Short mmCIF file of C-alpha atoms and ligand atoms in Angstrom, two decimals:
data_model
loop_
_atom_site.label_atom_id
_atom_site.label_comp_id
_atom_site.label_asym_id
_atom_site.label_seq_id
_atom_site.Cartn_x
_atom_site.Cartn_y
_atom_site.Cartn_z
CA MET A 1 248.38 -22.90 -56.37
CA THR A 2 250.65 -23.58 -53.43
CA ARG A 3 250.18 -22.21 -49.97
CA GLN A 4 252.54 -21.82 -47.09
CA THR A 5 252.36 -24.63 -44.55
CA LEU A 6 252.67 -23.31 -41.01
CA ILE A 7 253.15 -25.17 -37.76
CA ALA A 8 252.62 -22.72 -34.91
CA GLY A 9 253.08 -23.38 -31.21
CA ASN A 10 251.19 -21.39 -28.58
CA TRP A 11 252.85 -21.68 -25.20
CA LYS A 12 250.05 -19.71 -23.49
CA MET A 13 251.06 -18.70 -19.94
CA HIS A 14 253.85 -21.26 -19.71
CA GLY A 15 257.61 -20.80 -19.87
CA LEU A 16 260.41 -19.19 -17.88
CA THR A 17 263.88 -18.45 -19.20
CA GLY A 18 264.83 -22.09 -18.53
CA ALA A 19 262.48 -23.09 -21.38
CA LEU A 20 264.66 -21.40 -24.03
CA GLY A 21 266.66 -24.63 -24.55
CA PHE A 22 263.57 -25.84 -26.46
CA PHE A 23 264.72 -23.86 -29.49
CA SER A 24 268.05 -25.66 -29.90
CA GLU A 25 266.13 -28.97 -29.84
CA ILE A 26 263.64 -27.82 -32.48
CA ALA A 27 266.05 -25.90 -34.75
CA PRO A 28 267.42 -28.95 -36.65
CA VAL A 29 263.88 -30.22 -37.29
CA ALA A 30 262.72 -26.80 -38.49
CA ALA A 31 265.78 -26.55 -40.76
CA GLN A 32 264.82 -29.84 -42.44
CA SER A 33 261.15 -28.97 -42.83
CA PRO A 34 259.56 -27.30 -45.83
CA ALA A 35 256.96 -25.89 -43.41
CA THR A 36 257.31 -22.56 -41.61
CA VAL A 37 257.76 -23.14 -37.89
CA LEU A 38 256.47 -20.49 -35.49
CA VAL A 39 256.54 -20.45 -31.70
CA CYS A 40 254.51 -17.94 -29.67
CA PRO A 41 255.95 -17.82 -26.14
CA PRO A 42 254.63 -15.50 -23.43
CA SER A 43 255.52 -11.84 -24.10
CA THR A 44 258.22 -11.92 -21.40
CA LEU A 45 260.20 -14.37 -23.55
CA VAL A 46 259.60 -12.96 -27.04
CA HIS A 47 262.85 -11.00 -27.18
CA GLN A 48 265.03 -13.74 -25.75
CA ALA A 49 263.35 -16.38 -27.91
CA ALA A 50 263.90 -14.26 -31.03
CA ARG A 51 267.57 -13.89 -30.11
CA ALA A 52 267.86 -17.62 -29.47
CA CYS A 53 266.33 -18.32 -32.90
CA GLU A 54 268.55 -15.98 -34.91
CA GLY A 55 270.09 -17.95 -37.76
CA THR A 56 267.48 -20.74 -37.44
CA ALA A 57 264.30 -21.37 -39.44
CA ILE A 58 262.13 -20.78 -36.35
CA ARG A 59 259.96 -17.65 -36.26
CA ILE A 60 258.72 -16.09 -33.03
CA GLY A 61 255.28 -14.60 -32.45
CA GLY A 62 253.23 -12.90 -29.76
CA GLN A 63 250.03 -14.35 -28.30
CA ASP A 64 248.06 -11.07 -28.33
CA CYS A 65 248.57 -7.37 -28.94
CA HIS A 66 246.74 -4.17 -28.08
CA ALA A 67 244.91 -2.39 -30.90
CA ALA A 68 246.67 0.91 -30.14
CA ARG A 69 250.28 1.64 -31.09
CA SER A 70 251.07 3.02 -27.63
CA GLY A 71 249.30 4.77 -24.79
CA ALA A 72 247.94 4.50 -21.28
CA HIS A 73 247.15 0.77 -21.31
CA THR A 74 248.82 -0.68 -18.26
CA GLY A 75 249.93 -4.26 -18.71
CA ASP A 76 249.32 -4.38 -22.45
CA VAL A 77 251.77 -4.95 -25.28
CA SER A 78 251.51 -3.28 -28.69
CA ALA A 79 252.17 -4.88 -32.06
CA ASP A 80 255.07 -2.45 -32.56
CA MET A 81 256.60 -3.67 -29.29
CA LEU A 82 256.34 -7.29 -30.39
CA ARG A 83 257.89 -6.47 -33.74
CA ASP A 84 260.66 -4.52 -32.00
CA ALA A 85 261.31 -7.54 -29.76
CA GLY A 86 261.79 -9.77 -32.82
CA ALA A 87 258.33 -11.21 -33.50
CA SER A 88 257.08 -11.84 -37.05
CA HIS A 89 253.52 -12.96 -36.18
CA VAL A 90 250.92 -12.41 -33.48
CA ILE A 91 247.90 -14.50 -32.51
CA VAL A 92 244.71 -12.43 -32.20
CA GLY A 93 241.27 -13.51 -31.06
CA HIS A 94 242.30 -16.75 -29.37
CA SER A 95 239.22 -18.17 -27.68
CA GLU A 96 240.92 -17.85 -24.29
CA ARG A 97 241.30 -14.08 -24.92
CA ARG A 98 237.72 -13.87 -26.15
CA ALA A 99 236.49 -15.69 -23.02
CA ASP A 100 238.89 -14.36 -20.34
CA HIS A 101 238.98 -10.74 -21.56
CA GLY A 102 235.62 -10.39 -23.29
CA GLU A 103 237.21 -9.65 -26.66
CA SER A 104 234.64 -9.08 -29.40
CA ASP A 105 235.07 -9.64 -33.12
CA ALA A 106 235.49 -5.86 -33.48
CA ASP A 107 238.34 -5.95 -30.93
CA VAL A 108 239.95 -8.80 -32.84
CA ARG A 109 239.66 -6.93 -36.13
CA ALA A 110 241.28 -3.84 -34.53
CA LYS A 111 244.14 -6.00 -33.25
CA ALA A 112 244.59 -7.63 -36.66
CA ASP A 113 244.72 -4.16 -38.23
CA ALA A 114 247.32 -3.08 -35.64
CA ALA A 115 249.39 -6.18 -36.35
CA LEU A 116 249.40 -5.49 -40.08
CA ALA A 117 250.28 -1.83 -39.51
CA ALA A 118 253.27 -2.96 -37.43
CA GLY A 119 254.43 -5.39 -40.11
CA LEU A 120 253.34 -8.52 -38.23
CA VAL A 121 251.33 -11.39 -39.68
CA PRO A 122 248.12 -11.75 -37.64
CA VAL A 123 246.98 -15.29 -36.86
CA ILE A 124 243.23 -14.67 -36.50
CA CYS A 125 241.43 -17.33 -34.43
CA VAL A 126 237.81 -18.36 -34.84
CA GLY A 127 235.84 -21.31 -33.46
CA GLU A 128 232.48 -22.41 -32.14
CA THR A 129 231.54 -23.53 -28.63
CA ARG A 130 230.23 -27.00 -27.90
CA ALA A 131 226.67 -25.64 -27.49
CA GLU A 132 226.87 -23.93 -30.89
CA ARG A 133 228.07 -27.13 -32.54
CA GLU A 134 225.40 -29.22 -30.80
CA ALA A 135 222.82 -26.78 -32.12
CA GLY A 136 224.19 -27.31 -35.65
CA ARG A 137 225.17 -23.64 -35.87
CA GLU A 138 228.95 -24.08 -36.16
CA VAL A 139 229.38 -22.89 -39.76
CA GLU A 140 227.07 -19.92 -39.27
CA VAL A 141 228.87 -18.88 -36.05
CA VAL A 142 232.39 -19.28 -37.42
CA ALA A 143 231.51 -17.55 -40.70
CA ARG A 144 230.13 -14.61 -38.75
CA GLN A 145 233.24 -14.43 -36.55
CA LEU A 146 235.45 -14.55 -39.63
CA ALA A 147 233.56 -11.81 -41.45
CA ALA A 148 233.67 -9.52 -38.41
CA SER A 149 237.27 -10.26 -37.34
CA LEU A 150 239.04 -9.99 -40.71
CA PRO A 151 240.55 -6.66 -41.74
CA GLN A 152 237.94 -4.90 -43.88
CA ASN A 153 237.98 -4.70 -47.67
CA GLN A 154 241.55 -5.87 -48.04
CA THR A 155 243.03 -8.35 -50.45
CA GLY A 156 246.64 -9.39 -50.87
CA VAL A 157 247.24 -9.13 -47.12
CA ASP A 158 249.56 -11.57 -45.37
CA LEU A 159 247.39 -13.09 -42.68
CA VAL A 160 246.64 -16.54 -41.29
CA ILE A 161 243.31 -17.96 -40.09
CA ALA A 162 243.17 -20.54 -37.30
CA TYR A 163 240.01 -22.61 -36.93
CA GLU A 164 239.92 -23.75 -33.32
CA PRO A 165 236.70 -25.31 -32.02
CA VAL A 166 236.57 -24.05 -28.43
CA TRP A 167 235.52 -27.44 -27.09
CA ALA A 168 238.63 -29.07 -28.61
CA ILE A 169 241.21 -26.72 -27.06
CA GLY A 170 243.16 -28.36 -24.27
CA THR A 171 240.58 -31.09 -23.86
CA GLY A 172 242.12 -33.96 -25.83
CA LEU A 173 239.05 -33.88 -28.09
CA THR A 174 239.47 -33.09 -31.79
CA ALA A 175 236.88 -32.37 -34.42
CA SER A 176 236.37 -35.31 -36.78
CA ILE A 177 238.30 -35.28 -40.02
CA ASN A 178 235.05 -34.72 -41.95
CA ASP A 179 234.03 -31.83 -39.70
CA VAL A 180 237.43 -30.17 -40.06
CA ALA A 181 237.34 -30.62 -43.85
CA ARG A 182 233.84 -29.15 -44.02
CA MET A 183 234.69 -26.14 -41.84
CA HIS A 184 237.95 -25.34 -43.61
CA ALA A 185 236.21 -25.47 -46.99
CA ALA A 186 233.48 -23.18 -45.65
CA LEU A 187 236.08 -20.73 -44.33
CA ARG A 188 238.11 -20.79 -47.51
CA GLU A 189 235.19 -19.86 -49.70
CA ARG A 190 234.55 -16.83 -47.47
CA LEU A 191 238.11 -15.47 -47.59
CA PRO A 192 239.10 -12.46 -49.70
CA ASP A 193 242.15 -14.43 -50.93
CA PRO A 194 240.91 -18.02 -50.83
CA LEU A 195 243.71 -19.52 -52.89
CA THR A 196 246.61 -18.05 -50.97
CA THR A 197 245.44 -17.68 -47.35
CA CYS A 198 246.78 -20.26 -44.92
CA ILE A 199 244.11 -21.84 -42.67
CA LEU A 200 245.35 -23.69 -39.59
CA TYR A 201 243.47 -26.23 -37.51
CA GLY A 202 243.88 -26.03 -33.74
CA GLY A 203 242.44 -28.08 -30.91
CA SER A 204 244.37 -30.93 -29.27
CA VAL A 205 246.70 -31.50 -32.22
CA LYS A 206 249.15 -34.22 -31.15
CA PRO A 207 251.76 -36.37 -32.89
CA ASP A 208 249.22 -39.18 -33.29
CA ASN A 209 246.53 -37.14 -35.08
CA ALA A 210 248.69 -34.57 -36.91
CA SER A 211 249.17 -36.57 -40.12
CA ASP A 212 245.43 -37.15 -40.61
CA LEU A 213 244.55 -33.50 -39.96
CA LEU A 214 247.41 -32.11 -42.05
CA GLY A 215 246.52 -34.51 -44.84
CA LEU A 216 243.34 -32.54 -45.57
CA ALA A 217 243.58 -30.33 -48.65
CA ASP A 218 242.22 -27.22 -46.93
CA VAL A 219 244.29 -27.61 -43.75
CA ASP A 220 247.51 -25.66 -44.25
CA GLY A 221 249.00 -26.28 -40.86
CA ALA A 222 248.29 -26.43 -37.15
CA LEU A 223 248.07 -24.16 -34.14
CA VAL A 224 249.36 -26.31 -31.31
CA GLY A 225 248.95 -25.55 -27.61
CA GLY A 226 249.84 -28.29 -25.12
CA ALA A 227 251.96 -30.36 -27.50
CA SER A 228 254.12 -27.33 -28.35
CA LEU A 229 255.51 -27.33 -24.81
CA ASN A 230 257.25 -30.62 -25.42
CA ALA A 231 260.10 -30.51 -27.97
CA THR A 232 259.70 -34.18 -28.92
CA ASP A 233 255.96 -33.84 -29.58
CA PHE A 234 256.30 -30.53 -31.41
CA ALA A 235 259.11 -31.97 -33.56
CA ALA A 236 256.88 -34.93 -34.47
CA ILE A 237 254.10 -32.54 -35.57
CA ILE A 238 256.58 -30.54 -37.69
CA LYS A 239 257.69 -33.81 -39.30
CA ALA A 240 254.07 -34.75 -40.01
CA ALA A 241 253.71 -31.44 -41.90
CA SER A 242 256.57 -32.45 -44.17
CA LEU A 243 254.27 -35.11 -45.62
CA LYS A 244 251.99 -32.49 -47.12
CA SER A 245 252.39 -32.22 -50.85
CA GLU A 246 253.03 -28.95 -52.69
CA LEU A 247 254.80 -27.32 -49.79
CA VAL A 248 256.28 -23.88 -50.06
CA ARG A 249 258.22 -21.99 -47.46
C1 LIG B 1 245.62 -23.52 -28.57
O1 LIG B 1 246.07 -23.07 -27.53
O2 LIG B 1 245.42 -22.75 -29.52
C2 LIG B 1 245.36 -24.96 -28.66
C3 LIG B 1 244.88 -25.43 -29.78
O3 LIG B 1 245.65 -25.71 -27.55
P1 LIG B 1 245.70 -27.33 -27.48
O4 LIG B 1 246.56 -27.78 -28.65
O5 LIG B 1 246.34 -27.62 -26.16
O6 LIG B 1 244.31 -27.83 -27.61
#
């Protein structure tokens, strides 16, 4: 069974129109890669980024969406709006959204449902805090988040899971190879479509650790924050994904 390999960049709240030149630097690398390459810029750039990537192998995603299709939600962006602007994917439940905006698993599930209804692929993020890991509760916590954040009773749905230990995001720390392998295996066995669902690792993925992480059987790609802001580093991570065997686009 082959699974899609996905290298996804999350620009977070970084990037003005001057950053769009990034895509012409990455396009030749994406064209050569058997992996799917996705970049999630801030919502202000989604439309322009999608236009800049027309005719390339780069996909564009949002970083969050509202659970409603439209309505009185000042400042929010719906999944339909992202799709209309040219996005194919949307990140939901990133730990920064969970922490900064108090998003619960139920909120994340509603956003994932909205993404699917709009024809977007949701990238559903889960991950434990440092305290939860130190207490040895990481698998229990992440399994509970997964169960409560996934769309309910659905198989055959095109979605992506991202395991991102909170303590590894933006810190330069990464989970050990054994810990990542153990968590990804635990997640996979809890998925409705374990053989086909892509599970990404995220948390300080850099050119120098990408090959080891992507070499794990249950790691189908990476969600990359800081290193996705630098075209040279992001290109190196895309190239590291090419080393995975059994790649499919
Ligand atoms: C992220 O934003 O999802 C992330 C993993 O960030 P970083 O790669 O900077 O740790």
